[in-house]
Structures are given as C-alpha cells and as structure tokens.
Short mmCIF file of C-alpha atoms and ligand atoms in Angstrom, two decimals:
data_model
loop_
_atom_site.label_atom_id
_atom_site.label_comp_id
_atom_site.label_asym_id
_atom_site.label_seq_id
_atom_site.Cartn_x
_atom_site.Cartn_y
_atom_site.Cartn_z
CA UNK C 230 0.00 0.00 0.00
CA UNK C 231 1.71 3.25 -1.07
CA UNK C 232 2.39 6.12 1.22
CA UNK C 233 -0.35 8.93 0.72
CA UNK C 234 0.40 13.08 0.35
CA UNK C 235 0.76 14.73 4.04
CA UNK C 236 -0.88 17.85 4.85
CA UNK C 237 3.00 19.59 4.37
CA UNK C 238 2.86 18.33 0.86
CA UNK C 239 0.16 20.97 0.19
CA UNK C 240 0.78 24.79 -0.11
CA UNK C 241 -0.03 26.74 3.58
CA UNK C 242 -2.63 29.53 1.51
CA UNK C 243 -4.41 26.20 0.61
CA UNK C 244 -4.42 24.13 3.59
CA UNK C 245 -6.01 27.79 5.43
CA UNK C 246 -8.29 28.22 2.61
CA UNK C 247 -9.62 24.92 3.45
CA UNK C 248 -9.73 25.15 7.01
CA UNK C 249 -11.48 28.93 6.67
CA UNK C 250 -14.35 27.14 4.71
CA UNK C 251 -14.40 24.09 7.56
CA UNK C 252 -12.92 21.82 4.63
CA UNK C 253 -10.20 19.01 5.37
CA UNK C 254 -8.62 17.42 3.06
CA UNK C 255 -8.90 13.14 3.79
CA UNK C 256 -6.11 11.60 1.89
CA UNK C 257 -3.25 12.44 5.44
CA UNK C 258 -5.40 11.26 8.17
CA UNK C 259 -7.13 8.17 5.62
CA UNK C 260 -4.33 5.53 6.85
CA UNK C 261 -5.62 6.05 10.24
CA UNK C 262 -8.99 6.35 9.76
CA UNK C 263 -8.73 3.04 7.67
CA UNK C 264 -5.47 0.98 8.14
CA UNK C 265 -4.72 -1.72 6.51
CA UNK C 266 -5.76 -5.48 7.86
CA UNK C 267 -6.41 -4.26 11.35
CA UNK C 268 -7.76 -1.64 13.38
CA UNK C 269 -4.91 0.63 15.26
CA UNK C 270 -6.02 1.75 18.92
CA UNK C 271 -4.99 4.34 21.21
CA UNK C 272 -5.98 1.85 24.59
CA UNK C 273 -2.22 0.85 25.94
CA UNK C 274 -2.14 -2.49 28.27
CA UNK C 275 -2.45 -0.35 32.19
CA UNK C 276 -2.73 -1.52 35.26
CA UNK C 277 -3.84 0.14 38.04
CA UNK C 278 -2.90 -1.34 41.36
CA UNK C 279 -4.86 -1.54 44.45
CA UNK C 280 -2.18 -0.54 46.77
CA UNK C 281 -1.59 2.87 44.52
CA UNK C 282 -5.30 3.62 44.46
CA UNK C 283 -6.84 3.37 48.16
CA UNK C 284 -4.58 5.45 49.95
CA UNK C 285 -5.49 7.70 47.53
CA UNK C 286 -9.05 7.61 47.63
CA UNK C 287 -9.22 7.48 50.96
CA UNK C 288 -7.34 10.39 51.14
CA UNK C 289 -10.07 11.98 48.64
CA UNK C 290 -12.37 11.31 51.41
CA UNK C 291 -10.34 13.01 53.70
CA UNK C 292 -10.36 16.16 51.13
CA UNK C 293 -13.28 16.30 49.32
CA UNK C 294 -16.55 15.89 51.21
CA UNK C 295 -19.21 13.93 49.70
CA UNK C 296 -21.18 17.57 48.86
CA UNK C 297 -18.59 18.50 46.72
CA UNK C 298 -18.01 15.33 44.78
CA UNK C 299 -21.45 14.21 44.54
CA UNK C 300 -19.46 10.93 43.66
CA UNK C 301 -16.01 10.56 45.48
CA UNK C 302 -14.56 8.81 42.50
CA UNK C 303 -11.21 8.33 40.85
CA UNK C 304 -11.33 7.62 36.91
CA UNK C 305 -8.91 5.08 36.30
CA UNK C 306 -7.58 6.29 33.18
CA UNK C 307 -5.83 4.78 30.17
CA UNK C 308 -2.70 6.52 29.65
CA UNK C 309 -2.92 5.95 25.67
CA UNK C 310 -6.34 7.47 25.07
CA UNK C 311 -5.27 10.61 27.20
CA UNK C 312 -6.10 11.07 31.13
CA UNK C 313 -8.13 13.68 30.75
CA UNK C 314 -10.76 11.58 28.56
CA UNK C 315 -11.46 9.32 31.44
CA UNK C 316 -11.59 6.14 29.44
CA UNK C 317 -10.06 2.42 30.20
CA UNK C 318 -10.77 1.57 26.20
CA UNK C 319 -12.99 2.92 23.47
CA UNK C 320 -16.12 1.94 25.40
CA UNK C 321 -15.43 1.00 28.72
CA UNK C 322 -14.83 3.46 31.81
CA UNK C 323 -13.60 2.50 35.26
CA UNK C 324 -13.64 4.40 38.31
CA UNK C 325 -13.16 3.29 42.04
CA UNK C 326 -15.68 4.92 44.35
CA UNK C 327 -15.43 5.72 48.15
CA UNK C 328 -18.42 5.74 50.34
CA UNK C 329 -17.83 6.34 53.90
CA UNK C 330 -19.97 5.52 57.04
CA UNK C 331 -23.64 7.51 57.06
CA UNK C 332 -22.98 8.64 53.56
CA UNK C 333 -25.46 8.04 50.89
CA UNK C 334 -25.68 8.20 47.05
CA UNK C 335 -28.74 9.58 46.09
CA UNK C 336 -31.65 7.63 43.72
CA UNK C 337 -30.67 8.49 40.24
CA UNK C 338 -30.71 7.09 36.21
CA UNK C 339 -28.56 7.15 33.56
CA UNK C 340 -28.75 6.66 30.20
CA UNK C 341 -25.17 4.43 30.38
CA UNK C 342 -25.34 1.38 31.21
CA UNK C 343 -23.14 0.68 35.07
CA UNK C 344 -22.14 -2.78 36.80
CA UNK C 345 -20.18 -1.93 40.07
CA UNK C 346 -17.60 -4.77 41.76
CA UNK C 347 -17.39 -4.66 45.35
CA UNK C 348 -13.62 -4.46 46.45
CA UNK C 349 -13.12 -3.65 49.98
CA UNK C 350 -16.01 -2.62 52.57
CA UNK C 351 -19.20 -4.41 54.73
CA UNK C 352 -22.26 -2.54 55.61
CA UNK C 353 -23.47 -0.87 52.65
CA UNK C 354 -26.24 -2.03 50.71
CA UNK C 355 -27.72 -0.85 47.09
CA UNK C 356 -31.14 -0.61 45.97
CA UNK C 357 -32.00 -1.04 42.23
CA UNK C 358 -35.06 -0.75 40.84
CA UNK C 359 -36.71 -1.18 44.17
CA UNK C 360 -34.55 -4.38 45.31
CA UNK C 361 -32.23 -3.25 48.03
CA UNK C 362 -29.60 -5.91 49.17
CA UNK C 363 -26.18 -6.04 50.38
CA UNK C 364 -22.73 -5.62 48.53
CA UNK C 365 -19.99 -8.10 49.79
CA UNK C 366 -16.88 -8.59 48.32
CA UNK C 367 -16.54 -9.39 44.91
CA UNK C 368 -20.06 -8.96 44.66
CA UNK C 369 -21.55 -7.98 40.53
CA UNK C 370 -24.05 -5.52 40.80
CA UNK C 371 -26.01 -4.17 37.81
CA UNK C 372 -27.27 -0.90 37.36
CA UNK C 373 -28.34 -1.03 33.41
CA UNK C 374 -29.55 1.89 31.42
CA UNK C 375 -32.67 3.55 32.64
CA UNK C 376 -33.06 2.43 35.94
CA UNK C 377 -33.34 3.98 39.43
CA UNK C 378 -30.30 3.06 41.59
CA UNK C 379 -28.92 4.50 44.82
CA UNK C 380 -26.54 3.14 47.83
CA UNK C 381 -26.69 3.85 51.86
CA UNK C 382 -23.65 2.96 53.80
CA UNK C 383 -24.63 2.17 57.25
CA UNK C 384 -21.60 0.37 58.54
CA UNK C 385 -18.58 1.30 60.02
CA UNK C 386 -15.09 1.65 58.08
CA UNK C 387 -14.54 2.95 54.30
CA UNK C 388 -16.49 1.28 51.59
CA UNK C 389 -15.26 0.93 48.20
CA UNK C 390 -16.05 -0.36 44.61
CA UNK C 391 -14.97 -0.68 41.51
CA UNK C 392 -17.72 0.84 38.77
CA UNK C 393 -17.54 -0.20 35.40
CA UNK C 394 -19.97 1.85 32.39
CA UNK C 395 -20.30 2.43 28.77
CA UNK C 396 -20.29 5.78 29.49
CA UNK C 397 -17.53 6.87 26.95
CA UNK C 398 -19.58 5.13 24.21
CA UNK C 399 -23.02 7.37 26.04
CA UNK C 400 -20.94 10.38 25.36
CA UNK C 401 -19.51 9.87 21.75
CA UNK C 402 -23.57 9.32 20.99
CA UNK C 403 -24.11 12.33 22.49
CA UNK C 404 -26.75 10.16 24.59
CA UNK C 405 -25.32 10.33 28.21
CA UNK C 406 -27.42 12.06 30.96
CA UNK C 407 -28.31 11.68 34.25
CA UNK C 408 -31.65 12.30 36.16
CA UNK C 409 -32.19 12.50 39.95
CA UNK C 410 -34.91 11.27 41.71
CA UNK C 411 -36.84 10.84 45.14
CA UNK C 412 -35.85 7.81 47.50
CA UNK C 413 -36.71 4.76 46.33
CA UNK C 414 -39.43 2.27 47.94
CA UNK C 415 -38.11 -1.38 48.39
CA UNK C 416 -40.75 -2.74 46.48
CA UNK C 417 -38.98 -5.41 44.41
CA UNK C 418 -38.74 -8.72 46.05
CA UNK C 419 -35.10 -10.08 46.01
CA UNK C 420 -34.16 -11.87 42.94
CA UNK C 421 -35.23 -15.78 43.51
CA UNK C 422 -32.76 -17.46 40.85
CA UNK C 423 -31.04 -19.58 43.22
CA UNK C 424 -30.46 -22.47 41.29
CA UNK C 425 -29.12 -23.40 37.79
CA UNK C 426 -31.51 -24.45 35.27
CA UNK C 427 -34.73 -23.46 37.27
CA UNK C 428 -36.30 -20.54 36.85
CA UNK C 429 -39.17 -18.74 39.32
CA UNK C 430 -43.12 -18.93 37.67
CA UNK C 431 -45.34 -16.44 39.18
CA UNK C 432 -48.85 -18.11 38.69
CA UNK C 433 -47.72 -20.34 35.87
CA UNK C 434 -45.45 -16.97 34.17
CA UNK C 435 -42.34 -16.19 33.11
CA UNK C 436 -40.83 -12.78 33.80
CA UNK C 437 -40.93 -10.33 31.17
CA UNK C 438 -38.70 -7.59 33.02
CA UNK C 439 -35.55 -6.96 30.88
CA UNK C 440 -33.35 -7.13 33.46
CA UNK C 441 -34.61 -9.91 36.12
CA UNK C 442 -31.40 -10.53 38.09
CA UNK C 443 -29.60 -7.60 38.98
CA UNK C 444 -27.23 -8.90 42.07
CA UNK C 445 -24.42 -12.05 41.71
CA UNK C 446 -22.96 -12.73 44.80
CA UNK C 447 -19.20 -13.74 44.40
CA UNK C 448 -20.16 -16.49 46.94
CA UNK C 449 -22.51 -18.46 44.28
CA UNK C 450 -20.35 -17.52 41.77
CA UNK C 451 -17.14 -18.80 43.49
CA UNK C 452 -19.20 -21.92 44.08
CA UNK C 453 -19.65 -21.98 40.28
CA UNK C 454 -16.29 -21.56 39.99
CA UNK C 455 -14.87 -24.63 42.16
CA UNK C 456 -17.13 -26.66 41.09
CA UNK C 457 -16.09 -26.34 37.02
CA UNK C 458 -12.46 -26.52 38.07
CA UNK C 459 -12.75 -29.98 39.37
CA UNK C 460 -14.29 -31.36 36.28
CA UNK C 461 -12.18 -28.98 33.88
CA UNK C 462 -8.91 -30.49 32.09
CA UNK C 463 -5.99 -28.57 33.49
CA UNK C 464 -5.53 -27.02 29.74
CA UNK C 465 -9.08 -26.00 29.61
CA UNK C 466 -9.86 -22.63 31.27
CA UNK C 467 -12.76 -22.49 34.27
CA UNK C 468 -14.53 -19.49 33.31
CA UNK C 469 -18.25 -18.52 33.87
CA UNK C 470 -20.23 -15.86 31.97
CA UNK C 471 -22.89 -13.77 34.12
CA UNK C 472 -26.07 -13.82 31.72
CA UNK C 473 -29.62 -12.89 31.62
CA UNK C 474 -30.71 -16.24 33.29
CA UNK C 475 -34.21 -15.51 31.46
CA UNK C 476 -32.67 -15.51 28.20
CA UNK C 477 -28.97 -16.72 28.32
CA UNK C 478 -27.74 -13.42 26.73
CA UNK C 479 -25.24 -10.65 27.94
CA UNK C 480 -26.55 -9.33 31.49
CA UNK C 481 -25.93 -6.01 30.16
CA UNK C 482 -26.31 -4.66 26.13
CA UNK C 483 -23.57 -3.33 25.98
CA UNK C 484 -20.65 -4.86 28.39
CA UNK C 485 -20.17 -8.51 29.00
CA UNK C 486 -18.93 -10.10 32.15
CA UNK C 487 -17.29 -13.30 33.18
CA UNK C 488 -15.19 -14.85 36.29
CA UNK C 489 -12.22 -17.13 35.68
CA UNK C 490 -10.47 -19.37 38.07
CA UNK C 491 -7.05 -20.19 37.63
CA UNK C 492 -5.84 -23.19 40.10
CA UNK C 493 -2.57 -22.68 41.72
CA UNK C 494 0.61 -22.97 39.02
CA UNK C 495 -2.13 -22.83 36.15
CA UNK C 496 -1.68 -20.51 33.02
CA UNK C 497 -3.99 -19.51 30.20
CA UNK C 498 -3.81 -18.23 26.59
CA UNK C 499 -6.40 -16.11 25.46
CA UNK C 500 -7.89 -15.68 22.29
CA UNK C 501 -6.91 -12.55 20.17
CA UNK C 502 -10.33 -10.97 20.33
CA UNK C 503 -11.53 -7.61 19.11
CA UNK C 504 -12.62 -6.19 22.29
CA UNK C 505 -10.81 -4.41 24.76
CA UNK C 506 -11.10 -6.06 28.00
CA UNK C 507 -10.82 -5.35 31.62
CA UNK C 508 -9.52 -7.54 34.55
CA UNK C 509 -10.25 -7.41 38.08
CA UNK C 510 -8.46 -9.91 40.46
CA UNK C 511 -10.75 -10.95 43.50
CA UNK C 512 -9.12 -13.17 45.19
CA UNK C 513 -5.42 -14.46 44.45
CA UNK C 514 -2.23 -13.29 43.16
CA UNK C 515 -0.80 -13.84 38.97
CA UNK C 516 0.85 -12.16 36.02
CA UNK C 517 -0.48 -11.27 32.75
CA UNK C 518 1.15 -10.74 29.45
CA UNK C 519 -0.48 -8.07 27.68
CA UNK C 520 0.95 -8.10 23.87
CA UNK C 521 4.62 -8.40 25.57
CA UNK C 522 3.73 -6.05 28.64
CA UNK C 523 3.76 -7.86 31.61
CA UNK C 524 1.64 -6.74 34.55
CA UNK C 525 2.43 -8.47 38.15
CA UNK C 526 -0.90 -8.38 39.89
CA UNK C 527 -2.28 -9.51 43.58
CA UNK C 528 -5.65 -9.41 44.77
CA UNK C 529 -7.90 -6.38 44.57
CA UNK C 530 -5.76 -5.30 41.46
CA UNK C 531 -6.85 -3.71 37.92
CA UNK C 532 -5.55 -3.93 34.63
CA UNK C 533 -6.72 -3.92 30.76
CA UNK C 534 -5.94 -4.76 27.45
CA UNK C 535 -6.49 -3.42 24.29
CA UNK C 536 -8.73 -5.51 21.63
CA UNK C 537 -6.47 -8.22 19.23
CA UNK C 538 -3.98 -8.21 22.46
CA UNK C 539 -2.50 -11.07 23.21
CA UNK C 540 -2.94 -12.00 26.88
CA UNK C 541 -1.29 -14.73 28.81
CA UNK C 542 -2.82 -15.36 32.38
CA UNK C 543 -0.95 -17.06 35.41
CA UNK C 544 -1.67 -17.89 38.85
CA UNK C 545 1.95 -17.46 41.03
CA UNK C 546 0.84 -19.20 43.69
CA UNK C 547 1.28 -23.01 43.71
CA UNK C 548 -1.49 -23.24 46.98
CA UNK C 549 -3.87 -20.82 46.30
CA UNK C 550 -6.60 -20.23 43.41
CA UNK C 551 -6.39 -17.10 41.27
CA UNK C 552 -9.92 -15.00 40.28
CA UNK C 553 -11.15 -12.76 38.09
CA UNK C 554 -14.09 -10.71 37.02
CA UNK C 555 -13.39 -9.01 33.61
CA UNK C 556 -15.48 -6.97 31.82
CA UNK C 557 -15.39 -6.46 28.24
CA UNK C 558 -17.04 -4.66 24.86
CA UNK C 559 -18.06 -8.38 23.22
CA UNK C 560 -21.92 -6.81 23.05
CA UNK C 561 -21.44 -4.40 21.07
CA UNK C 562 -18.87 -5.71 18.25
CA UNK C 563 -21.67 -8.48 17.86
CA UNK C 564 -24.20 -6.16 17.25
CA UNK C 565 -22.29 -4.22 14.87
CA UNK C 566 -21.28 -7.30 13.13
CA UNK C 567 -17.78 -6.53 13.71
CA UNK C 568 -16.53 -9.03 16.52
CA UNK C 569 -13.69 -11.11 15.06
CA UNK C 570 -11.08 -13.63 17.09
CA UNK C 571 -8.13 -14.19 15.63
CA UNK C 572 -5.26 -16.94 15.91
FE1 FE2 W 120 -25.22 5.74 38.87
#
C-alpha cells in the first residue's frame, strides 16, 4: 500500500483556505482512519494497582466531602487514550468509588449502562429498581440503562467499589445524561434465581422484566467456579459468563462479564479478540502478558488490554486459586457485526 500526500505536501494559503471554509482534506489522516488489515487503537495495556489507588481515595475522602463530589470517584484512566478523557478503552470506563460511614448516594438514572464490583467494605447495601440488598466482596451488581439506583452505607469503616460503564460510548452518541430522583421504595422482592436451570413462575409466568437478576454474589459464583475446576482439564480454562438467566444473553447490552479461576501454578492463553477487556483480580495473586507487557498483579488489582492483544494469564501461587471478574465490549462488536477472534 503506497504512502499517501501529508498535509506539508500541500501549499499553507491552501491548507487555510480549506480550514477557513471548515474543509479538510482526507487523503493524510485516511491511513488512520482506515489501516490496513487491522484496526490501530490508542488503549495501551495499564494496570492500576490496588495498593496505589486506596490510599489515595481514601485520602479523597479526607479532602473532598461527599457535597462537593457528589461521587467521590477516581477515573482510572488509560494513559494511551489521554487522562483527561477518562476512558479504560474505546467503550469501557472505570472508576473506584469511596463511600464512607452515614454517607449516601442519592436515587438516580442514567442513560449508560453501570455494573459496580465490590472491592473492599461491609455494611453498605444498594437498591436497584426497588430491590435493596447487600454488597460483599466481589459482589456484581447491575445498574443497566434507565433504571433507578442509589446506595446507603450504614456500617462502620470505608467502603469501596470498583464501577464499570459504557459511558464513553453514552458520550460519543451524544446520549449520556443523568436524572435524579426521590428515594426509592423497596418494592422489588429479592431476585429468587437460586439455582441453575430453574427458573421462578409467578402463577404459571415467566418474567418479562428486561433485566430480572440484577445482584451475583461472588459467593454463588465462586461456588460456580470450584465446582467447574474440578471437572475442567488442566488445559481448559474455568470461566463462567454472568447472563440474563431468562434468556442466556449478555446481562448487560452493551458490556459482558465473566469470572475465571485459575488453580494454583495454572496458566492460560487467550484468544486474540476484538474487544478491549478489563480484569479485576478478586481473590489471588498472577501475572499477565499483555501483547509483551507484563503486569504483576495480587488481589484487589486492575488492569486492561487493548482488543487483538495477546494476553497470557498465570496464577503465582502453587497453593492458592487465582480470580477474576473481567469486563469487556463483546456486546457491542456483535451487534455491529464486527466481533472477530483471531489466531
Ligand atoms: Fe449511577
């Protein structure tokens, strides 16, 4: 493919006469708008660890009182697409949030779609759509486009999770808003899908809500977990996807989710996919390979990769089992049709 003219090619009384009539010419930025073979992103491999971020926050909670943050929150940022733009990837945004005892966060909706993973904290407890329950560690709890969320914090030390939205995909649609709302009444019973395979009737009916399970306790999913690893070759990866359980698709439209186990001195290969991904160890300690950058992770820890990365997961410990929740943009390449994998 042959090199194409640059904008100092062209004479400087043109390139302003094109730029005073909001003209630009295509043929210097075309290789990057459409490179050859495969796409070229600005999302570098990051990670952010644990140990760097909650001094940090809690010292924003030290700083900054809840009035004038409205969210005590700190963006974790990808380096390569520019701090200042707030993103993790193209779609994905991550930001660690600090509640402390008494303090609420106030019923609201958004038009992105949120999942928050619990990360250090006991006491607080989240209502969503009028089910309130409580956040434990490790816990997945969605907050999907459109409805009413809001958290109370009635225990005792710092509380803090890790929320992960679409919002940078909300704001290049020019779709992202927020509205706020009156306290919510509990209304909604707690979800009932307790077990695999069955799912609750009420008077012979199915649910037709869109989203019908909005908490998954790390404790059932951990018990997921264990139990696949035990009948899992040790060359096959123990990995669970959190779905819809009414309709087996992605729990939210636009961000999927999974949890992978890696037993002690185990190490997986994962496909070269198109979308960026994001990794959240729970419990455990490992290293990742993220297209030759190498990220040295323990528990509590953050880190992403960019889509078509290659990524090579290990657990370091021989004794101990290594988990993950990542999060990742599969949704909406398959609804554009563009979602490859590639050897
Ligand atoms: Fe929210």
């Amino acid at each position: 493919m042959n090199d194409l003219g640059t904008l100092d090619d062209l004479p400087a009384d043109y390139v302003d006469a094109l730029r005073g009539a909001n003209l630009v010419p295509l043929w210097p930025a075309l290789r990057n708008l459409l490179p050859p073979g495969a796409p070229r992103t600005a999302t570098q491999p990051t990670h952010w660890p644990w140990a760097s971020i909650r001094p940090l926050l809690l010292r924003a909670g030290a700083l900054t009182p809840i009035e004038k943050a409205e969210r005590r929150v700190l963006v974790l940022a990808n380096p390569g697409r520019g701090l200042d733009n707030l993103q993790a990837s193209s779609c994905i945004y991550l930001g660690m949030q600090l509640v402390l005892p008494g303090e609420t966060a106030p019923n609201h909706r958004h038009t992105p779609n949120a999942a928050r993973i619990v990360v250090e904290g006991e006491g607080a407890c989240t209502i969503v759509a009028g089910e309130a329950g409580p956040m434990h560690r490790g816990d997945l709890v969605m907050t999907p486009s459109g409805l009413w969320h809001e958290q109370h914090h009635e225990g005792s030390g710092p509380f803090m999770w890790l929320d992960v939205l679409d919002l940078p995909l909300m704001v290049g649609l020019d779709v992202s808003y927020v509205i706020q709302g009156d306290p919510q009444q509990r209304l909604r019973p707690p979800s009932v899908y307790a077990a695999g395979g069955v799912l609750p009737r009420l008077h012979g009916v199915r649910t037709t809500a869109r989203y019908p399970l909005l908490r998954y306790a790390w404790t059932r999913t951990r018990e997921a977990l264990d139990a696949l690893a035990v009948s899992t070759p040790q060359d096959k990866r123990v990995e669970v996807a959190y779905v819809n359980p009414e309709t087996g698709g992605d729990c939210l439209d636009t961000i999927a989710f999974s949890a992978m186990l890696l037993r002690p001195g185990e190490s997986q290969v994962l496909p070269k996919a198109s979308p960026a991904r994001v990794f959240h160890a729970v419990e455990g300690e490992g290293t990742a390979d993220v297209g030759g950058t190498r990220v040295s992770f323990v528990q509590a820890d953050t880190f992403c990769a960019p889509g078509f990365a290659s990524v090579t997961l290990a657990n370091r410990s021989a004794r101990t089992p290594l988990c993950l929740i990542t999060a990742d943009e599969s949704p909406v390449h398959r609804k554009l049709g563009v979602f490859e994998v590639r050897s």
